[in-house]
PDB file of C-alpha atoms in Angstrom:
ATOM      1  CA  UNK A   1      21.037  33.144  12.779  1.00 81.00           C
ATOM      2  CA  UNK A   2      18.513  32.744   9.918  1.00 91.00           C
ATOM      3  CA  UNK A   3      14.633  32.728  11.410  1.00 96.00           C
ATOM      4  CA  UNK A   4      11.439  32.683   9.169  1.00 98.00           C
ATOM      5  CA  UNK A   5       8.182  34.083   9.912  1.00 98.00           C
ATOM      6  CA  UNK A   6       4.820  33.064   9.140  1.00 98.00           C
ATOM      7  CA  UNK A   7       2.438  35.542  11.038  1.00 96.00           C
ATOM      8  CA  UNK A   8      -0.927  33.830   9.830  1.00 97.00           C
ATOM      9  CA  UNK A   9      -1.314  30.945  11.786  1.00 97.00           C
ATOM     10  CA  UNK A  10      -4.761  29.721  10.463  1.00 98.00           C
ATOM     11  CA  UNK A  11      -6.846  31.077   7.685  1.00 98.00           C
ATOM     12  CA  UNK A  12      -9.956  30.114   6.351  1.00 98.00           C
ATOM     13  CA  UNK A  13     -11.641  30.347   2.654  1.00 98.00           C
ATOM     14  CA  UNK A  14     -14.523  29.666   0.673  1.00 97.00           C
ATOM     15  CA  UNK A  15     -13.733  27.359  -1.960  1.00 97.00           C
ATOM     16  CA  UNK A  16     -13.363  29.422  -5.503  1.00 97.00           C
ATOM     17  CA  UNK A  17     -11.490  32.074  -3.418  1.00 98.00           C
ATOM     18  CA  UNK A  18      -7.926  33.599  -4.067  1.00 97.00           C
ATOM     19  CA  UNK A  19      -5.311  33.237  -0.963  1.00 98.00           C
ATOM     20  CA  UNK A  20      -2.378  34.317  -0.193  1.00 98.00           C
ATOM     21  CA  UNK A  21      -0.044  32.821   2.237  1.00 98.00           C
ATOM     22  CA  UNK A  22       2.827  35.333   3.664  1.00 98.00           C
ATOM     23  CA  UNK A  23       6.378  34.181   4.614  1.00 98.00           C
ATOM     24  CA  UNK A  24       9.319  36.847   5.559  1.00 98.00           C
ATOM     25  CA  UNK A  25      12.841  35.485   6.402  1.00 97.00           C
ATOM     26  CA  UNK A  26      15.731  36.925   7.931  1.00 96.00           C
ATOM     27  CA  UNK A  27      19.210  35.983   7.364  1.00 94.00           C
ATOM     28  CA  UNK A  28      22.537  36.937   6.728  1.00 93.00           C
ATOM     29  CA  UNK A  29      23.603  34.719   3.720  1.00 91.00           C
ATOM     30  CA  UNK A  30      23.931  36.125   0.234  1.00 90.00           C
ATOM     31  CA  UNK A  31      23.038  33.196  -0.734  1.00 92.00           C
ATOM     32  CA  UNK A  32      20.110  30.848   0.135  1.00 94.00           C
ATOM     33  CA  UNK A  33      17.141  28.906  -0.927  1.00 94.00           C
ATOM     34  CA  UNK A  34      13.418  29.300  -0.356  1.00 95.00           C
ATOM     35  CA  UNK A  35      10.658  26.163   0.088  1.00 95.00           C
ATOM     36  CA  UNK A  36       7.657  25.813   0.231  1.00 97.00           C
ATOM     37  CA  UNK A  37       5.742  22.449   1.309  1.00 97.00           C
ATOM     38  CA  UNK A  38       2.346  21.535   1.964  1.00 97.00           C
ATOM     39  CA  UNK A  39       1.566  18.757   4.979  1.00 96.00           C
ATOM     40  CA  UNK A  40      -1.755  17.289   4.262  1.00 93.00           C
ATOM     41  CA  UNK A  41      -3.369  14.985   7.446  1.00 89.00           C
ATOM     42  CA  UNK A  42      -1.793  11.947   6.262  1.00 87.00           C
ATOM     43  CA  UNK A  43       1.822  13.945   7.897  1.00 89.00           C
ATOM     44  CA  UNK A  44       4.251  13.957   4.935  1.00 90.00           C
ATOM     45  CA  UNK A  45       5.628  17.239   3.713  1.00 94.00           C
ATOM     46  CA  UNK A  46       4.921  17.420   0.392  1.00 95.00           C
ATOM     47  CA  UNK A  47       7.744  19.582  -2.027  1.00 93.00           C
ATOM     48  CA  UNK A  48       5.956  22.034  -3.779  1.00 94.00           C
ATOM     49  CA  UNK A  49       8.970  25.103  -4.959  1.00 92.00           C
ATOM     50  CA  UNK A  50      12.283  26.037  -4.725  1.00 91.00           C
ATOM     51  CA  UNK A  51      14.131  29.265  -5.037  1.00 92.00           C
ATOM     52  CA  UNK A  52      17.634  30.363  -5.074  1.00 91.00           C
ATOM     53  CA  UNK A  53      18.661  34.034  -3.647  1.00 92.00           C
ATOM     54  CA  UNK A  54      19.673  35.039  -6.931  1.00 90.00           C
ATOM     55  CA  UNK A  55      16.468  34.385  -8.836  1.00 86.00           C
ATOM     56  CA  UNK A  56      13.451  37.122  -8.316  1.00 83.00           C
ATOM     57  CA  UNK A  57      11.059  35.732 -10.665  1.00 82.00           C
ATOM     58  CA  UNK A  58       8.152  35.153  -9.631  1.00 83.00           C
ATOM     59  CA  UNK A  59       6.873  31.395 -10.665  1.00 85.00           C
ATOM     60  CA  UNK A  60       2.966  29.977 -11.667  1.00 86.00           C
ATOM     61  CA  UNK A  61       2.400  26.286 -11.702  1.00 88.00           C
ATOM     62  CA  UNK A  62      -1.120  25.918 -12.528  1.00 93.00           C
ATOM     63  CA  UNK A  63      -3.570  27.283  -9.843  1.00 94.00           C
ATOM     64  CA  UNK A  64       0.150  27.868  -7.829  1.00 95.00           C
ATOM     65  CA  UNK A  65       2.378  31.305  -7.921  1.00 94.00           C
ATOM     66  CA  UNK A  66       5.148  32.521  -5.853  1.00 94.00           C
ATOM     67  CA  UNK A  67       5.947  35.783  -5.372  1.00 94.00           C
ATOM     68  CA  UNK A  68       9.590  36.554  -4.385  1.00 94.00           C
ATOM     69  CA  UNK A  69      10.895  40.152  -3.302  1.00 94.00           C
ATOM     70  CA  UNK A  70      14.452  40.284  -1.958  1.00 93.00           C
ATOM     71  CA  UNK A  71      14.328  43.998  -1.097  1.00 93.00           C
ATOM     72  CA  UNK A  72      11.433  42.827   1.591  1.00 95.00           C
ATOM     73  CA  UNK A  73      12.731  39.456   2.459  1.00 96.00           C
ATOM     74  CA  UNK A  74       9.736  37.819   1.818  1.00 96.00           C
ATOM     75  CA  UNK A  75       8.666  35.042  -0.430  1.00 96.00           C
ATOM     76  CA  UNK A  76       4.615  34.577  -0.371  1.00 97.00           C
ATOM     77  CA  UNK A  77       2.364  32.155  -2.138  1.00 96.00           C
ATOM     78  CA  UNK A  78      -0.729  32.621  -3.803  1.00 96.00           C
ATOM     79  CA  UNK A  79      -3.437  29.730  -4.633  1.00 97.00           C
ATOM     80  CA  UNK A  80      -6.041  30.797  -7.254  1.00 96.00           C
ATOM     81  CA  UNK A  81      -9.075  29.667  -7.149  1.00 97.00           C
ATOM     82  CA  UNK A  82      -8.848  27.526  -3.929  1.00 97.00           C
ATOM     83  CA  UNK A  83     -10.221  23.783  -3.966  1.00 97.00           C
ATOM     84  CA  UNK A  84     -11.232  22.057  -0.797  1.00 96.00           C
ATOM     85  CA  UNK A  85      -8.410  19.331  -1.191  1.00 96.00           C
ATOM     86  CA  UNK A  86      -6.282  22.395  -0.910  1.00 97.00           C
ATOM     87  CA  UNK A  87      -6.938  22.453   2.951  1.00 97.00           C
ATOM     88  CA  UNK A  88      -3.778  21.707   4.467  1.00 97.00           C
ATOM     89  CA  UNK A  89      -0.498  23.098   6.950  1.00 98.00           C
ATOM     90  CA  UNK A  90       1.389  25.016   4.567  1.00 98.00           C
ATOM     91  CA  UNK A  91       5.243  25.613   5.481  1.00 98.00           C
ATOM     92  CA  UNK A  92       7.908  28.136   4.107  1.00 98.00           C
ATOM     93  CA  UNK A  93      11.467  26.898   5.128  1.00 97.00           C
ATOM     94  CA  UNK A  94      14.846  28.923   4.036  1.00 96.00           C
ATOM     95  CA  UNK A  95      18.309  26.988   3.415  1.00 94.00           C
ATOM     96  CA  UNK A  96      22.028  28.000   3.697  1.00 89.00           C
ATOM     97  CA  UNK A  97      24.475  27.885   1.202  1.00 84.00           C
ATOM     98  CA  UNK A  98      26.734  26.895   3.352  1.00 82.00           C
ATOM     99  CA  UNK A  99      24.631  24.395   5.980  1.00 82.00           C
ATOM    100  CA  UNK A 100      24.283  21.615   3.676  1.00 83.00           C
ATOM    101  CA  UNK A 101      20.461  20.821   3.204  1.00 88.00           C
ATOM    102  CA  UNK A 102      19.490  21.878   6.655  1.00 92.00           C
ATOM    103  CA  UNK A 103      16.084  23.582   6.390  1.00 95.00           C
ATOM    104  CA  UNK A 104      14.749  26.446   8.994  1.00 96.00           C
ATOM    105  CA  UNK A 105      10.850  26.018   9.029  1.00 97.00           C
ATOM    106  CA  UNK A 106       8.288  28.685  10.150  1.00 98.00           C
ATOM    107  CA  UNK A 107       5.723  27.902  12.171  1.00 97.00           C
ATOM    108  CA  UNK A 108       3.244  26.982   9.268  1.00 98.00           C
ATOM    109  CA  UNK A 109       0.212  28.314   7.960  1.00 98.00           C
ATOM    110  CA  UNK A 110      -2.950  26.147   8.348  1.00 98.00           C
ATOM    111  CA  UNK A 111      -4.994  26.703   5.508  1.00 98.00           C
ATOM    112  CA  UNK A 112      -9.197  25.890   5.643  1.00 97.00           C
ATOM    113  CA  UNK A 113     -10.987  25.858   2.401  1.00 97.00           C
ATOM    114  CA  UNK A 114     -14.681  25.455   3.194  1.00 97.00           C
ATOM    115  CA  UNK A 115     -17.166  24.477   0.403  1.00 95.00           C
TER     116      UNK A 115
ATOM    117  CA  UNK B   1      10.179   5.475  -8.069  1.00 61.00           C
ATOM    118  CA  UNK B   2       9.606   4.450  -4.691  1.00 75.00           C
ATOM    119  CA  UNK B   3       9.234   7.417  -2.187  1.00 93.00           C
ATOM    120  CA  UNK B   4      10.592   7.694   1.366  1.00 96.00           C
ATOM    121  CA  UNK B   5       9.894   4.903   3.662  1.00 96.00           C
ATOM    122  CA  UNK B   6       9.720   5.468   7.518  1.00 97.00           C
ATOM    123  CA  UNK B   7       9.279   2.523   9.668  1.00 97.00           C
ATOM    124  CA  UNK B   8       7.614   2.053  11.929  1.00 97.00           C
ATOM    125  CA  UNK B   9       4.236   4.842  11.558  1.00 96.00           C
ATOM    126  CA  UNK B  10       3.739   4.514  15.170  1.00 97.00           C
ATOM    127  CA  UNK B  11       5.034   3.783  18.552  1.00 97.00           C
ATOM    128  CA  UNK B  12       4.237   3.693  22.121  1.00 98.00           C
ATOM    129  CA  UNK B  13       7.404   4.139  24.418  1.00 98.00           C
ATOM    130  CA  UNK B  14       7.770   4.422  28.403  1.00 98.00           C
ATOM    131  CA  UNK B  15       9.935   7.296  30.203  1.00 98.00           C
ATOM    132  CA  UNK B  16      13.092   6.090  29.908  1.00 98.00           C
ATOM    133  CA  UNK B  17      13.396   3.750  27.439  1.00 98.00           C
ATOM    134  CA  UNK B  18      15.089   3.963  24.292  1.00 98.00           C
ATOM    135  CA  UNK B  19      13.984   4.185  20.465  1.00 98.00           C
ATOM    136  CA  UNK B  20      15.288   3.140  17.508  1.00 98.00           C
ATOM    137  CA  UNK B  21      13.586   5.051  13.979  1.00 98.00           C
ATOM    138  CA  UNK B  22      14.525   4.159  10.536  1.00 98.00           C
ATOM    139  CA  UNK B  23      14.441   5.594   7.240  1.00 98.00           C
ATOM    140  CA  UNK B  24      14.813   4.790   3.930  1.00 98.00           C
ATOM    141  CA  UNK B  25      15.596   7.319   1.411  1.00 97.00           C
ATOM    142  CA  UNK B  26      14.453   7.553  -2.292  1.00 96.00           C
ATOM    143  CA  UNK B  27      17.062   5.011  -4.390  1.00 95.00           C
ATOM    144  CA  UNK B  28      19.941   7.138  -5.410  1.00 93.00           C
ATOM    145  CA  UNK B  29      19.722   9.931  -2.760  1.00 94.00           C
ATOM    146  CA  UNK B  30      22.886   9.978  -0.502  1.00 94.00           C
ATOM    147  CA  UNK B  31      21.771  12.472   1.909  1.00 94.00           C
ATOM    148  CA  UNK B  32      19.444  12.165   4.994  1.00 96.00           C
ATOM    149  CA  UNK B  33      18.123  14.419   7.584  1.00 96.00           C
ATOM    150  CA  UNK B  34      15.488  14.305  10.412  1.00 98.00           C
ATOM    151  CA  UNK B  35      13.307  16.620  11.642  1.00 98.00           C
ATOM    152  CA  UNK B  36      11.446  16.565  14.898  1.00 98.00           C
ATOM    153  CA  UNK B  37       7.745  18.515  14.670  1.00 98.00           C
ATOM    154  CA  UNK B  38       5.957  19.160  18.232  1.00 97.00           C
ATOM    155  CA  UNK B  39       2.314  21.365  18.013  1.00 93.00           C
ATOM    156  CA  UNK B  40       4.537  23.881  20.607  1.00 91.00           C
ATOM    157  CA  UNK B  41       7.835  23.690  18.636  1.00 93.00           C
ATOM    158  CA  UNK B  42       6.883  23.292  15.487  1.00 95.00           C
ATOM    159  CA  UNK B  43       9.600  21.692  13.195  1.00 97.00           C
ATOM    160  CA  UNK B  44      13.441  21.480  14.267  1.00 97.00           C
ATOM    161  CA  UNK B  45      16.421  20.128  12.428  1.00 97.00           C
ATOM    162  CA  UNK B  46      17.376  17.068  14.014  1.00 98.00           C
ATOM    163  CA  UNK B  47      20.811  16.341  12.094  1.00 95.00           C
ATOM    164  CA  UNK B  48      21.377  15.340   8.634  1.00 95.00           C
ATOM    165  CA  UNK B  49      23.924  12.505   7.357  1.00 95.00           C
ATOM    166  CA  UNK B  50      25.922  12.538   3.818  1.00 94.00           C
ATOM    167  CA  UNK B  51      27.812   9.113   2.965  1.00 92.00           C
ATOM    168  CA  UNK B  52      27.765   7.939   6.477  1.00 94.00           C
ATOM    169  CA  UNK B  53      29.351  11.218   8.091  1.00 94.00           C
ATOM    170  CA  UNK B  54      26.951  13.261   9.861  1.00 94.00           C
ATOM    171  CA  UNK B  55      27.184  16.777   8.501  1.00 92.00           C
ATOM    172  CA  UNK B  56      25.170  19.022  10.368  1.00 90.00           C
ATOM    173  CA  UNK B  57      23.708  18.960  13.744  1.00 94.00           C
ATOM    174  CA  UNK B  58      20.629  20.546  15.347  1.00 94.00           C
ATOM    175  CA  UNK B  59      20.531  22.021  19.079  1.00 94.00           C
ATOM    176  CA  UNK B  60      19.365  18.399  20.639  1.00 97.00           C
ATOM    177  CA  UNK B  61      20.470  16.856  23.683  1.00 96.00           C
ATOM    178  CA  UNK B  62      22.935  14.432  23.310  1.00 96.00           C
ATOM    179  CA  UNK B  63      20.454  11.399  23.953  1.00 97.00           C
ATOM    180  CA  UNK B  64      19.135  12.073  20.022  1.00 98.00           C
ATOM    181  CA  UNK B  65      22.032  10.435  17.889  1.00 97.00           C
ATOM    182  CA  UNK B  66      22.023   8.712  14.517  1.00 97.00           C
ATOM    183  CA  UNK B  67      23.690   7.055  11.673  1.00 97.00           C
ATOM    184  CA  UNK B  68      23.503   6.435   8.663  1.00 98.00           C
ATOM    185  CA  UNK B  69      24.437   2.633   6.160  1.00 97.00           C
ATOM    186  CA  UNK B  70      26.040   2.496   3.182  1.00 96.00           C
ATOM    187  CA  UNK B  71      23.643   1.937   1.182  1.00 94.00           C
ATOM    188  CA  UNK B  72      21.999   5.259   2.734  1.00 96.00           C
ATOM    189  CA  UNK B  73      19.507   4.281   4.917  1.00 97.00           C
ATOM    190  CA  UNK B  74      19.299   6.157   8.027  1.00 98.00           C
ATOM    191  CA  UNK B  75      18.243   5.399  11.727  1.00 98.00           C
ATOM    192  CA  UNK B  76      17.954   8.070  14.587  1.00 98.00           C
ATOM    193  CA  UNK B  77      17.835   6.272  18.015  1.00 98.00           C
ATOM    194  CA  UNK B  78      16.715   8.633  21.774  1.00 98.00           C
ATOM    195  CA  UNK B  79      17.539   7.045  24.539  1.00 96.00           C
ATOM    196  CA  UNK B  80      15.747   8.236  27.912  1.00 97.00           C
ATOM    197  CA  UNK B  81      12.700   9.092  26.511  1.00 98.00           C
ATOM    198  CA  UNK B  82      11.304  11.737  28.613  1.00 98.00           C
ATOM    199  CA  UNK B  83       7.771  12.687  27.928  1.00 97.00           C
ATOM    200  CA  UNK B  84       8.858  15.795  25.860  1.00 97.00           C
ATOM    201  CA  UNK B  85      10.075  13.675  22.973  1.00 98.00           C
ATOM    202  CA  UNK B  86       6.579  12.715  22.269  1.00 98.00           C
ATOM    203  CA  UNK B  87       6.503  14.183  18.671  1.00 98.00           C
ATOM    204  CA  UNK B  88       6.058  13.457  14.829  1.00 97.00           C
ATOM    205  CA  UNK B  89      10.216  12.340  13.435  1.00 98.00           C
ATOM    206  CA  UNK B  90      10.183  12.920   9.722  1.00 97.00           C
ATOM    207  CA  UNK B  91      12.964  11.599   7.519  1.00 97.00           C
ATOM    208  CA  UNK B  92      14.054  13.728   4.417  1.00 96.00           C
ATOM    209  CA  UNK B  93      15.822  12.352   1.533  1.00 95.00           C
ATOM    210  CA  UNK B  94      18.085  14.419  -0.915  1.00 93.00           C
ATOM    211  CA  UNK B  95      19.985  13.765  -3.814  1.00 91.00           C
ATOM    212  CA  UNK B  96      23.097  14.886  -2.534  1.00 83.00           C
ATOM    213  CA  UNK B  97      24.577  17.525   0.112  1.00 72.00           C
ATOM    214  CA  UNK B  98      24.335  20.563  -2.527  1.00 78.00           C
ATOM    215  CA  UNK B  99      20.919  22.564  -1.462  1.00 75.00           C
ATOM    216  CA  UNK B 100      18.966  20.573  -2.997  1.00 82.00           C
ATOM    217  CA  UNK B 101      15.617  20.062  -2.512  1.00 88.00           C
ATOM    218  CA  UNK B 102      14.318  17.267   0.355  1.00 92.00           C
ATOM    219  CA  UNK B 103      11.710  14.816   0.257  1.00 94.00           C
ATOM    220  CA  UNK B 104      10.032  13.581   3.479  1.00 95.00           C
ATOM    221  CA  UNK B 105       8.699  10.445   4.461  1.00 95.00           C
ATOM    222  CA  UNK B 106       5.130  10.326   6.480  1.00 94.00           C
ATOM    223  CA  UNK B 107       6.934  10.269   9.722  1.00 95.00           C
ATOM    224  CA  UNK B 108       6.631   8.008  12.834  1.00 97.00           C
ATOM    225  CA  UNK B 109       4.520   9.259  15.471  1.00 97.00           C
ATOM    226  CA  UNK B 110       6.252   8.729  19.064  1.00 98.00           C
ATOM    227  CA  UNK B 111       4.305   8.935  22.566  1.00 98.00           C
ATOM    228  CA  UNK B 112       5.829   8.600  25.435  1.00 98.00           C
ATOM    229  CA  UNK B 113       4.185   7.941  28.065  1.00 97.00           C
TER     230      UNK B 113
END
């Protein structure tokens, strides 16, 4: 059974601020892909990475950076310099190889950036 | 390129009645899935649907069923409502049935009440 965790439930910034949001997974693939997305009020989840199991690099898009480590299951995401339009439900979500595109969602992370 | 289109945004149902969502995928995408997202659930796989066949199933009674056109649209119908099913249905569209990486519609909003 594949299950991911997002233990902060709500966290809350000052605009300017680093953050990190923290996702672990558990499954029992060898291979599988990693997602984030980012649900703004308006409801849609909005695509923001994805990672294959066999690629450890850690990526920056702009203010964006993902941090994967296979040896801890875990596959966190950093915003630098956090903007108020940032505020939002933040979701990590792992896929099967073999499940087609069925996604397994944590529970989200609601992120607050205050100005 | 015209994103994913869920119709309608919201609805009002009674207990018992049935629902009929639809969803329109991005133009060229063959694969759908739906996802239900309750504040005490959070989000579940619904099922997802790959040239008309449905490929994978979620753990939902059997009153959540759905199908999918050929030219890839997608509806998901409940019958029975029960009050439960009050939740936010989002629609993903992929490019095919290889891991790829989904693109969700706003959603419709269901109450049932």
């Amino acid at each position: 059974a594949q299950k991911v965790t997002q233990a902060q439930t709500e966290i809350s910034v000052v605009e300017k601020e680093d953050v990190t949001l923290d996702c672990v997974y558990e499954t029992r693939d060898t291979t599988y892909y990693l997602f984030w997305y980012k649900q703004p009020p308006s409801g849609e989840l909005v695509f923001l990475i994805r990672r294959n199991s066999f690629d450890e690099q850690n990526e920056i898009s702009g203010r964006y950076s993902w941090n994967f480590q296979k040896s801890t299951s875990s596959f966190n995401f950093t915003i630098t310099a956090s903007q108020v339009v940032d505020s939002a439900v933040y979701f990590c979500a792992l896929m099967s190889n073999n499940a087609g595109n069925m996604l397994t969602f944590g529970g989200g992370t609601r992120l607050m950036v205050k100005p | 390129k015209a994103g994913v289109t869920q119709t309608p945004r919201y609805l009002i149902k009674t207990r018992g009645q049935q629902v009929t969502l639809s969803c329109s995928p991005i133009s060229g995408h063959r694969s759908v899935s739906w996802y239900q997202q309750t504040p005490g659930q959070g989000l579940q796989f619904l099922f997802e649907y790959f040239s008309e066949t449905q490929r994978n199933k979620g753990n939902f009674p059997g009153r959540f069923s759905g199908r999918q056109f050929s030219n890839s649209r997608s509806e998901m119908n409940v019958s029975t409502l029960e009050l439960g099913d009050s939740a936010l249905y989002l629609c993903a569209s992929s490019l095919d049935d290889m891991n790829t990486e989904a693109f969700f519609g706003q959603g419709t909003r269901l109450t049932v009440v």
